[in-house]
Tab-separated table of C-alpha atoms in Angstrom:
chain	number	residue	atom	x	y	z
T	8	MET	CA	12.554	-46.394	-57.758
T	9	LYS	CA	13.754	-43.190	-57.620
T	10	PHE	CA	10.019	-41.691	-57.443
T	11	LYS	CA	9.689	-43.770	-53.963
T	12	LYS	CA	13.255	-42.485	-52.648
T	13	THR	CA	12.284	-38.892	-53.773
T	14	LEU	CA	8.864	-39.403	-51.884
T	15	ILE	CA	10.508	-41.186	-48.793
T	16	GLY	CA	12.793	-37.793	-48.734
T	17	ILE	CA	9.787	-35.449	-48.654
T	18	SER	CA	8.582	-37.243	-45.989
T	19	LEU	CA	11.658	-37.544	-43.684
T	20	ALA	CA	12.217	-33.531	-44.191
T	21	ALA	CA	8.643	-33.219	-43.401
T	22	LEU	CA	8.741	-34.713	-40.075
T	23	PHE	CA	12.137	-33.251	-39.239
T	24	LEU	CA	10.461	-29.824	-39.811
T	25	LEU	CA	7.611	-30.468	-37.725
T	26	GLY	CA	9.639	-32.324	-35.015
T	27	GLY	CA	11.450	-28.493	-34.884
T	28	CYS	CA	8.508	-26.445	-35.041
T	29	SER	CA	7.392	-28.749	-32.131
T	30	LYS	CA	10.265	-27.860	-30.027
T	31	GLN	CA	10.024	-24.283	-30.769
T	32	GLN	CA	6.491	-24.593	-28.911
T	33	LYS	CA	6.450	-22.939	-25.445
T	34	LYS	CA	4.653	-25.119	-22.799
T	35	ALA	CA	1.670	-22.919	-21.053
T	36	LYS	CA	2.616	-22.278	-17.533
T	37	PRO	CA	0.059	-24.290	-14.993
T	38	ALA	CA	-2.260	-21.971	-13.470
T	39	LEU	CA	-1.280	-21.363	-9.564
T	40	THR	CA	-3.178	-22.487	-6.760
T	41	LYS	CA	-4.419	-19.919	-4.161
T	42	THR	CA	-1.841	-21.281	-1.947
T	43	GLN	CA	1.113	-20.338	-4.020
T	44	VAL	CA	-0.782	-16.544	-5.146
T	45	VAL	CA	-0.511	-15.946	-1.106
T	46	LYS	CA	2.921	-17.202	-1.114
T	47	LYS	CA	3.823	-14.643	-4.113
T	48	VAL	CA	1.805	-11.929	-2.137
T	49	LYS	CA	3.860	-12.353	0.982
T	50	GLN	CA	7.154	-11.583	-0.590
T	51	ASN	CA	9.185	-8.919	0.449
T	52	PHE	CA	9.301	-5.414	-1.191
T	53	LYS	CA	11.948	-2.211	-0.718
T	54	SER	CA	9.995	0.585	-2.474
T	55	GLY	CA	6.834	1.589	-3.853
T	56	GLN	CA	3.885	3.988	-3.202
T	57	VAL	CA	1.209	3.675	-0.653
T	58	ILE	CA	-2.154	6.192	-0.244
T	59	GLN	CA	-3.521	6.106	3.069
T	60	SER	CA	-6.877	7.693	4.259
T	61	VAL	CA	-9.260	8.352	7.037
T	62	THR	CA	-13.030	9.742	5.926
T	63	LEU	CA	-15.356	11.172	8.409
T	64	GLY	CA	-18.576	11.442	7.127
T	65	THR	CA	-22.653	11.651	7.416
T	66	ASP	CA	-24.875	11.487	4.381
T	67	THR	CA	-24.195	14.909	3.609
T	68	SER	CA	-20.903	16.089	4.229
T	69	LYS	CA	-17.369	14.568	4.928
T	70	GLN	CA	-14.023	15.308	6.031
T	71	VAL	CA	-11.022	13.649	4.642
T	72	ALA	CA	-7.549	12.994	5.751
T	73	LEU	CA	-5.033	11.457	3.020
T	74	ALA	CA	-1.316	10.848	2.911
T	75	ASN	CA	-0.080	9.738	-0.330
T	76	THR	CA	3.262	8.520	0.157
T	77	ASN	CA	6.632	7.266	-2.001
T	78	PHE	CA	8.905	5.015	0.111
T	79	GLY	CA	12.119	3.312	-0.327
T	80	GLY	CA	15.837	3.732	-0.191
T	81	ASP	CA	18.540	1.971	2.063
T	82	SER	CA	17.273	3.120	5.679
T	83	THR	CA	13.823	3.699	4.213
T	84	VAL	CA	12.896	7.111	3.464
T	85	TYR	CA	9.185	8.653	2.873
T	86	HIS	CA	8.204	11.256	0.609
T	87	ILE	CA	4.775	12.549	1.422
T	88	THR	CA	1.859	14.824	0.381
T	89	ASN	CA	-0.644	15.362	3.073
T	90	GLN	CA	-4.265	16.537	2.084
T	91	THR	CA	-7.032	17.553	4.796
T	92	THR	CA	-10.272	18.012	2.922
T	93	SER	CA	-12.846	19.623	5.005
T	94	LYS	CA	-16.211	21.760	4.124
T	95	GLY	CA	-14.950	21.820	0.551
T	96	LYS	CA	-12.012	23.198	1.210
T	97	THR	CA	-8.327	21.598	0.862
T	98	ARG	CA	-5.142	21.962	2.258
T	99	SER	CA	-1.961	20.130	1.550
T	100	SER	CA	1.627	19.760	2.604
T	101	GLU	CA	4.943	18.021	1.371
T	102	GLU	CA	7.252	16.522	3.527
T	103	TRP	CA	10.072	13.884	3.390
T	104	VAL	CA	10.809	11.452	6.708
T	105	ASN	CA	14.220	10.194	7.373
T	106	LEU	CA	14.169	8.595	10.826
T	107	ASN	CA	12.585	10.561	13.327
T	108	ASN	CA	13.125	13.755	11.406
T	109	VAL	CA	10.458	15.245	9.152
T	110	TYR	CA	11.156	18.077	6.372
T	111	ILE	CA	8.308	20.294	5.375
T	112	ASN	CA	8.258	22.426	2.661
T	113	GLY	CA	6.745	25.924	3.578
T	114	GLN	CA	6.237	27.991	0.952
T	115	ASP	CA	9.538	27.188	-0.934
T	116	THR	CA	11.515	27.003	2.335
T	117	TRP	CA	11.997	23.804	3.875
T	118	TYR	CA	11.943	23.262	7.796
T	119	LYS	CA	12.807	20.815	10.039
T	120	ALA	CA	11.189	19.343	13.253
T	121	ASP	CA	10.596	16.016	15.121
T	122	LEU	CA	8.026	13.887	13.563
T	123	GLU	CA	6.894	12.747	17.003
T	124	LYS	CA	6.221	15.872	18.434
T	125	LEU	CA	4.573	17.437	14.799
T	126	THR	CA	2.321	14.487	14.187
T	127	GLY	CA	1.714	12.241	16.959
T	128	HIS	CA	3.530	9.571	15.325
T	129	ASN	CA	7.062	8.175	15.250
T	130	TYR	CA	9.557	6.518	12.132
T	131	ALA	CA	9.057	2.919	13.583
T	132	ASP	CA	5.473	3.579	13.593
T	133	LEU	CA	5.389	4.807	9.937
T	134	THR	CA	7.811	1.528	9.198
T	135	ASP	CA	5.596	-0.747	10.846
T	136	ALA	CA	2.737	0.688	8.904
T	137	ILE	CA	4.084	0.852	5.601
T	138	MET	CA	7.185	-1.607	5.256
T	139	ASN	CA	5.740	-4.452	7.701
T	140	ASN	CA	2.227	-4.597	7.036
T	141	HIS	CA	1.266	-7.655	8.462
T	142	LEU	CA	-2.184	-8.388	5.971
T	143	ILE	CA	0.975	-8.891	3.128
T	144	THR	CA	3.978	-9.767	5.221
T	145	ASN	CA	2.063	-12.473	7.441
T	146	PRO	CA	-1.965	-12.627	6.877
T	147	SER	CA	-3.781	-14.259	9.411
T	148	GLU	CA	-5.194	-17.741	8.835
T	149	LYS	CA	-8.997	-16.118	8.730
T	150	LEU	CA	-7.593	-13.536	5.844
T	151	VAL	CA	-6.350	-16.361	3.810
T	152	ASP	CA	-9.596	-18.474	4.220
T	153	ALA	CA	-11.515	-15.727	3.101
T	154	TYR	CA	-9.711	-14.956	0.233
T	155	LYS	CA	-11.156	-16.038	-3.180
T	156	LEU	CA	-9.248	-16.431	-6.470
T	157	LYS	CA	-9.675	-15.077	-9.916
T	158	ARG	CA	-7.635	-15.939	-12.938
T	159	ASN	CA	-7.345	-13.818	-16.295
T	160	LYS	CA	-4.448	-15.215	-17.784
T	161	GLY	CA	-1.268	-14.595	-16.046
T	162	THR	CA	-3.180	-11.756	-13.819
T	163	TYR	CA	-4.448	-13.547	-10.438
T	164	THR	CA	-6.517	-11.601	-7.754
T	165	LEU	CA	-7.313	-12.358	-4.247
T	166	THR	CA	-10.754	-10.612	-2.896
T	167	ALA	CA	-11.826	-11.401	0.445
T	168	LYS	CA	-14.848	-9.474	2.843
T	169	LEU	CA	-14.392	-9.964	6.624
T	170	THR	CA	-16.148	-8.799	9.452
T	171	ASP	CA	-13.972	-10.298	12.232
T	172	LYS	CA	-13.526	-7.244	14.693
T	173	LYS	CA	-10.135	-7.948	16.258
T	174	LEU	CA	-8.703	-8.435	12.700
T	175	MET	CA	-10.304	-4.828	11.419
T	176	LYS	CA	-9.068	-3.225	14.532
T	177	LYS	CA	-5.664	-4.593	14.212
T	178	ALA	CA	-5.658	-3.759	10.187
T	179	ALA	CA	-6.955	-0.277	10.839
T	180	ALA	CA	-4.693	0.744	13.940
T	181	PRO	CA	-1.206	1.372	11.899
T	182	ILE	CA	-3.492	3.755	9.466
T	183	PHE	CA	-5.162	5.640	12.384
T	184	ASN	CA	-1.755	6.115	14.131
T	185	THR	CA	0.151	7.280	10.722
T	186	THR	CA	-2.019	9.342	8.973
T	187	PRO	CA	-2.651	12.297	11.377
T	188	GLN	CA	-1.088	15.498	10.411
T	189	SER	CA	-0.754	16.998	13.622
T	190	THR	CA	-1.039	15.795	17.487
T	191	ALA	CA	-4.473	17.473	17.560
T	192	GLN	CA	-5.501	15.087	14.838
T	193	ALA	CA	-4.365	11.954	16.316
T	194	LYS	CA	-5.978	12.868	19.157
T	195	VAL	CA	-9.254	12.758	17.147
T	196	PHE	CA	-8.494	9.489	15.598
T	197	LYS	CA	-7.619	7.864	18.852
T	198	GLN	CA	-11.311	8.623	20.145
T	199	ILE	CA	-12.469	7.204	16.553
T	200	GLN	CA	-10.977	4.145	17.467
T	201	LYS	CA	-12.004	3.913	20.668
T	202	LEU	CA	-15.989	5.050	20.339
T	203	GLY	CA	-16.279	3.274	16.653
T	204	LYS	CA	-18.036	0.339	15.772
T	205	TYR	CA	-16.297	-2.092	13.150
T	206	GLN	CA	-18.760	-3.286	10.334
T	207	ASP	CA	-16.741	-4.985	7.598
T	208	MET	CA	-13.450	-4.974	5.754
T	209	SER	CA	-12.443	-5.823	2.414
T	210	VAL	CA	-9.050	-6.782	1.131
T	211	LYS	CA	-7.817	-7.153	-2.453
T	212	ALA	CA	-4.361	-8.157	-3.650
T	213	VAL	CA	-3.562	-8.323	-7.638
T	214	VAL	CA	-0.523	-10.541	-8.258
T	215	LYS	CA	0.947	-10.374	-12.062
T	216	ASN	CA	4.055	-11.793	-13.835
T	217	ASP	CA	4.810	-13.588	-10.304
T	218	LYS	CA	4.641	-10.357	-8.323
T	219	LEU	CA	2.590	-8.546	-5.989
T	220	SER	CA	1.152	-5.622	-8.347
T	221	THR	CA	-1.238	-4.037	-6.179
T	222	PHE	CA	-2.754	-4.067	-2.482
T	223	THR	CA	-5.620	-2.571	-1.137
T	224	VAL	CA	-7.606	-2.690	2.559
T	225	PHE	CA	-10.802	-0.542	3.510
T	226	ILE	CA	-12.280	-0.621	6.793
T	227	ASN	CA	-15.922	0.791	7.438
T	228	MET	CA	-17.198	1.592	10.804
T	229	LYS	CA	-19.986	3.410	12.441
T	230	LEU	CA	-19.424	6.366	14.949
T	231	GLY	CA	-22.853	7.227	16.747
T	232	LYS	CA	-25.880	7.018	15.043
T	233	LEU	CA	-25.078	9.484	11.873
T	234	MET	CA	-21.428	9.473	11.565
T	235	HIS	CA	-19.661	6.574	9.227
T	236	VAL	CA	-15.627	6.037	9.152
T	237	LYS	CA	-13.830	4.587	6.355
T	238	VAL	CA	-10.017	3.797	6.922
T	239	GLY	CA	-8.213	2.708	3.611
T	240	GLN	CA	-4.669	2.023	2.633
T	241	SER	CA	-4.021	1.173	-1.273
T	242	TYR	CA	-0.255	0.123	-2.469
T	243	GLY	CA	1.062	0.148	-5.751
T	244	ASN	CA	4.455	1.090	-8.070
T	245	PHE	CA	6.454	-1.490	-6.385
T	246	GLY	CA	9.940	-1.253	-7.031
T	247	SER	CA	10.031	1.930	-8.431
T	248	HIS	CA	11.943	3.871	-5.823
T	249	ASP	CA	14.370	1.664	-4.745
T	250	PHE	CA	17.054	4.723	-4.778
T	251	LEU	CA	14.805	6.967	-2.984
T	252	LYS	CA	16.901	9.901	-0.813
T	253	VAL	CA	16.150	13.316	0.934
T	254	PRO	CA	16.772	16.013	-1.595
T	255	SER	CA	19.684	18.331	-0.486
T	256	ASP	CA	17.627	21.555	-0.083
T	257	ALA	CA	15.229	19.468	2.259
T	258	THR	CA	18.389	18.408	4.427
T	259	ASN	CA	19.632	21.808	4.695
T	260	ALA	CA	16.341	22.941	6.314
T	261	LYS	CA	15.781	25.707	9.106
T	262	ASP	CA	14.352	24.383	12.479
T	263	LEU	CA	10.689	24.592	12.424
T	264	PRO	CA	9.531	27.687	14.374
T	265	ILE	CA	7.868	26.857	17.665
T	266	THR	CA	4.605	28.825	18.439
T	267	ASN	CA	3.947	29.869	21.710
T	268	LYS	CA	0.909	29.305	22.903
T	269	LYS	CA	0.703	31.368	26.062
T	270	LYS	CA	-1.110	34.851	25.967
């Protein structure tokens, strides 16, 4: 009898331990559907980094205008590193944008100017292109339908390739409008928009840990018989600049000298 009681006791203890282990096991999250992933992409963001670019080239040469922007803060501030590359030479500049004021770093001296007068676009254009990107916040049904979903554990990737001209034109316009670093460059970009023929657009969104991790869009165009144009916008580092502010040495800037064009 004692042996039987001991055996029963051991069996009950084993069941108790097994029951405890089963309670500690975490249930795997069910895989998200494409609709659910698209909804995760549409979540608002306060800060991050975006690289915008316009590349104009042939089979033998190319010119690139690039704006690498950190954005964030209350009343969004933009910290932009501009680069223009042509014939193997690169010219770069640093600027802060707060409302319609642009602060430019010129050889360790900061200058202040009106953003629209300097570049051909204003603060509202910049905010619309970066913070209110409709491909992210309000994607069209055509884009959502074109998305293909891949999953790797907790990481979801949406990819799409489209040839809808209206959609491509709408996606490219904010990039063309806000990447120019001068009014002269803005005029060139407007001509490209007017004369270029849209070919295709690729979009990629990555959702990791239930949040948008990266988002990229590239639009390809033809300009005449020999030239091709590639317009791009790449987001990342969301939430990394929530408290971004214009530094005091920039806000204490001098007015940018106006060049007298009259001879």
